[in-house]
C-alpha atoms as an extended CHARMM CRD file, in Angstrom:
* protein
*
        95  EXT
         1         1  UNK       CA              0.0000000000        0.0000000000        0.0000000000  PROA      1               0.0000000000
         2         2  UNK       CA              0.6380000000        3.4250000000       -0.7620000000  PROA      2               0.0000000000
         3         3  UNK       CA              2.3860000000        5.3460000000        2.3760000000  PROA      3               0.0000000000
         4         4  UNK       CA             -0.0710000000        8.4680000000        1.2010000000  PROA      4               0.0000000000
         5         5  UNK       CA             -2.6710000000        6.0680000000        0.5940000000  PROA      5               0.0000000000
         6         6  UNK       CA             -2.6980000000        4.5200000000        4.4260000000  PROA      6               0.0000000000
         7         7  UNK       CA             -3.5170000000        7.5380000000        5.9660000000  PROA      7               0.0000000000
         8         8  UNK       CA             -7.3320000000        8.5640000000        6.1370000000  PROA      8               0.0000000000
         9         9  UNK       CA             -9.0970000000       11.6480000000        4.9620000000  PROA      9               0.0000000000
        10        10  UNK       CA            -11.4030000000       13.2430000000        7.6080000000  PROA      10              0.0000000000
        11        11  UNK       CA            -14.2400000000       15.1770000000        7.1070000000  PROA      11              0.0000000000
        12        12  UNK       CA            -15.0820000000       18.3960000000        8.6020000000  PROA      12              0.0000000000
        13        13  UNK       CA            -18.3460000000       19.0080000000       10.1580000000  PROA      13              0.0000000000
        14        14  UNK       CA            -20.8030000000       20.7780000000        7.5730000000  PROA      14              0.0000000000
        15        15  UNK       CA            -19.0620000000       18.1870000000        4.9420000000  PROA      15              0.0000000000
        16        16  UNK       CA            -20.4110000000       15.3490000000        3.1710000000  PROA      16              0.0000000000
        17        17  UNK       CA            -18.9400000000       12.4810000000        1.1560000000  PROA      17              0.0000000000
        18        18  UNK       CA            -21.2000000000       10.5140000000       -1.6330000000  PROA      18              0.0000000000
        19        19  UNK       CA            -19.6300000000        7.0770000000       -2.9800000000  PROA      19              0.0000000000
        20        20  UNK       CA            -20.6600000000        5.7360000000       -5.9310000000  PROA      20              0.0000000000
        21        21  UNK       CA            -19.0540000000        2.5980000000       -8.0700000000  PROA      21              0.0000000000
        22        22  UNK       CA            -17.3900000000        4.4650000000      -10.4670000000  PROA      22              0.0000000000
        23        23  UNK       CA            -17.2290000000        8.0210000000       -8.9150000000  PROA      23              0.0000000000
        24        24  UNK       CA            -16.9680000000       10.3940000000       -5.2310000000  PROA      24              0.0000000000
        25        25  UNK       CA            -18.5990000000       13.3590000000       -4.8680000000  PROA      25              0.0000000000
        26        26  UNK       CA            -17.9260000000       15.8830000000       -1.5150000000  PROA      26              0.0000000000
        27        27  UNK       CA            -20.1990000000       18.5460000000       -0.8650000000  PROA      27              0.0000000000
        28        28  UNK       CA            -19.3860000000       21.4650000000        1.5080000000  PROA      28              0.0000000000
        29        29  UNK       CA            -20.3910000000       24.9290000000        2.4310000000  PROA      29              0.0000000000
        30        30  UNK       CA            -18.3410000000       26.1110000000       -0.5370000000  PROA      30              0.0000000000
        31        31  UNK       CA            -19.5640000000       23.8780000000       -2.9650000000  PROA      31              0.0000000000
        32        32  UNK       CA            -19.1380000000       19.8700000000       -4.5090000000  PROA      32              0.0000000000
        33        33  UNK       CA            -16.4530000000       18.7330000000       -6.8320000000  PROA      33              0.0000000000
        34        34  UNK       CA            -16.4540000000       15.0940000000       -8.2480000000  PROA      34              0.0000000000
        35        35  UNK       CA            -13.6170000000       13.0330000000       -8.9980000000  PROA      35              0.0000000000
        36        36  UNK       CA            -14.1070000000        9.4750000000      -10.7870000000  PROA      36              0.0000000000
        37        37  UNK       CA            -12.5130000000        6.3070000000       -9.3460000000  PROA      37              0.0000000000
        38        38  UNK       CA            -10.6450000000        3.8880000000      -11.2610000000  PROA      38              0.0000000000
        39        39  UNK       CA            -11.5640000000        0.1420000000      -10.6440000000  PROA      39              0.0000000000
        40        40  UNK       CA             -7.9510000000       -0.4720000000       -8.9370000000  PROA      40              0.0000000000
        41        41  UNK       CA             -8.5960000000        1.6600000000       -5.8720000000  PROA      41              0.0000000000
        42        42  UNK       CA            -11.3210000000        0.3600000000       -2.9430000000  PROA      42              0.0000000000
        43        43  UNK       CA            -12.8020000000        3.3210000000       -1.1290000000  PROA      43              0.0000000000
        44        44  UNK       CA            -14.7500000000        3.2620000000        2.1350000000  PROA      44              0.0000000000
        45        45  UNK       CA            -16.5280000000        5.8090000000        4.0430000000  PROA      45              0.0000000000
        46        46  UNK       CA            -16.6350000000        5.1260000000        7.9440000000  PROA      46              0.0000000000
        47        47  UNK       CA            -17.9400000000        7.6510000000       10.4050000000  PROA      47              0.0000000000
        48        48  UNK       CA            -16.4720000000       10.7490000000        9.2050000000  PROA      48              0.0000000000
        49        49  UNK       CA            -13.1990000000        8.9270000000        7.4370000000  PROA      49              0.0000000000
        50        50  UNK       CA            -12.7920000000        8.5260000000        4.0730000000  PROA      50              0.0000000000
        51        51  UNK       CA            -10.3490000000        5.2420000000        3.8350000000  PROA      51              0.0000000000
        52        52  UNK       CA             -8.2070000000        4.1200000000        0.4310000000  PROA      52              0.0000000000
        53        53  UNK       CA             -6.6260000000        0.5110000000       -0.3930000000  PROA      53              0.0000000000
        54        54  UNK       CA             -5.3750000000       -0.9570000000       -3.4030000000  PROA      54              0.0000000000
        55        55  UNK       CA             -7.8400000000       -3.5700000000       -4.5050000000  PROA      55              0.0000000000
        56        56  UNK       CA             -4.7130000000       -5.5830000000       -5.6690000000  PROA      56              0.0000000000
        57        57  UNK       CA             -0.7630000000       -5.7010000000       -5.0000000000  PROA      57              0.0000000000
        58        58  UNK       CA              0.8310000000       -4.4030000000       -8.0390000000  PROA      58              0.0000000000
        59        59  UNK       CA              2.2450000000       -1.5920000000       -8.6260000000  PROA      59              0.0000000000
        60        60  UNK       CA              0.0130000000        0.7270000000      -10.5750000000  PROA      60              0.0000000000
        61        61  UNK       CA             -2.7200000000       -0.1200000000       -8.1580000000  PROA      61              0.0000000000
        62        62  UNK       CA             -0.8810000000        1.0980000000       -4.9860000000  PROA      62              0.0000000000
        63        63  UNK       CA              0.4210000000        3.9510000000       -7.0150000000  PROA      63              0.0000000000
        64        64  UNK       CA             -3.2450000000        5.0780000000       -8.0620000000  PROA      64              0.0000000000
        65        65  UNK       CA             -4.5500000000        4.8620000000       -4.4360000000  PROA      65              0.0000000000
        66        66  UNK       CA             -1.6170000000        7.4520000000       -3.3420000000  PROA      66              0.0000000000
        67        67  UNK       CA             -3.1010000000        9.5040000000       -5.6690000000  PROA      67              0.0000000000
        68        68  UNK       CA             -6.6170000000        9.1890000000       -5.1720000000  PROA      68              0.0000000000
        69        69  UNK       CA             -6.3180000000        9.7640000000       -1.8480000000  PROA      69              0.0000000000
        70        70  UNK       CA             -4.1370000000       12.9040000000       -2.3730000000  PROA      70              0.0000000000
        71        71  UNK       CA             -7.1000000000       14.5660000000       -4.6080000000  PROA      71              0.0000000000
        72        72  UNK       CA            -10.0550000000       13.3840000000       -2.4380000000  PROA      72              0.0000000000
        73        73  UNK       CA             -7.5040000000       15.5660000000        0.3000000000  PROA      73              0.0000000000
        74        74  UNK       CA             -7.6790000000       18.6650000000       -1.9670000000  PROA      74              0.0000000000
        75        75  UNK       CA            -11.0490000000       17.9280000000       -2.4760000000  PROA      75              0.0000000000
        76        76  UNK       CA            -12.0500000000       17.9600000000        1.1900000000  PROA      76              0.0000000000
        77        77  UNK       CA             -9.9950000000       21.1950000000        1.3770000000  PROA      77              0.0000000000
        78        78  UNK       CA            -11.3470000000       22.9480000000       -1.0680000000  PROA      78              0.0000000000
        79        79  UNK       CA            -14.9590000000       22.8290000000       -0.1030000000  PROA      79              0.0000000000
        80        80  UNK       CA            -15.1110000000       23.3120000000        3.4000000000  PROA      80              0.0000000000
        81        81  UNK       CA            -11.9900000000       25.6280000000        4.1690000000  PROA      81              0.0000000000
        82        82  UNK       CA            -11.2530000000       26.9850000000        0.3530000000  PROA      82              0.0000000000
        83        83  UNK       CA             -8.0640000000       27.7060000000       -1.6370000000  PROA      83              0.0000000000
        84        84  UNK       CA             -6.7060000000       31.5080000000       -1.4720000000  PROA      84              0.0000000000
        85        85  UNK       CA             -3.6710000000       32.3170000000       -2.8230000000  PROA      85              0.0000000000
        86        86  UNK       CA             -1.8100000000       36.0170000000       -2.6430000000  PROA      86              0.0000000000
        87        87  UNK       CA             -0.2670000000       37.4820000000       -5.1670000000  PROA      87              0.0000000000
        88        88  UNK       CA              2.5160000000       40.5240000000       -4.4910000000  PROA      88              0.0000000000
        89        89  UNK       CA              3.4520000000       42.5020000000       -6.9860000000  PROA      89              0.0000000000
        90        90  UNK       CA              6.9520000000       44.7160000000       -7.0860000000  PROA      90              0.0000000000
        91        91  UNK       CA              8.0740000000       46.6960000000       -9.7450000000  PROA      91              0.0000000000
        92        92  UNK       CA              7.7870000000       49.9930000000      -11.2550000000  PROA      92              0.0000000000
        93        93  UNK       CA              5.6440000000       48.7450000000      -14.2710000000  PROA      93              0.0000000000
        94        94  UNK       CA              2.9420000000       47.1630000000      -12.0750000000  PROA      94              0.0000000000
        95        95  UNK       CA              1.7410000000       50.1960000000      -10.2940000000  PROA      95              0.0000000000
């Protein structure tokens, strides 16, 4: 297994997670996003924790639950807390 993959994703309060066979949806005060599952990673929802294992041992499986972990993270993030990122501007022609 993944060592991104064995840690779980919890939900904040005011967040929801919806799993389907072939997709997950999270909805939060600040929207839903939906990211589709490929048929190598198993994904369970237990009280609050959104859990990831590779359905088999090779390679590309354990790889892909890393990753689908890592975006259902962003996901999570980006809902319920939001992504805001400053920009500073120097310089004589930017004023």
């Amino acid at each position: 297994m993944s060592r991104i993959a064995k840690y779980p994703v919890a939900l904040p309060s005011g967040t929801e997670a919806i799993i389907s066979s072939d997709a997950i949806t999270v909805k939060g005060p600040l929207g839903s996003l939906t990211q589709a599952l490929k048929g190598e990673v198993d994904v369970k929802l237990d009280s609050g924790t959104i859990t990831f294992a590779a359905k088999d041992s090779s390679r590309h499986a354990k790889a892909m639950s890393g990753t689908v972990r890592a975006l259902v993270a962003n996901m999570v993030h980006g809902v319920s807390k939001g992504f805001e990122r400053k920009l500073s501007l120097v310089g004589v022609g930017y004023r």
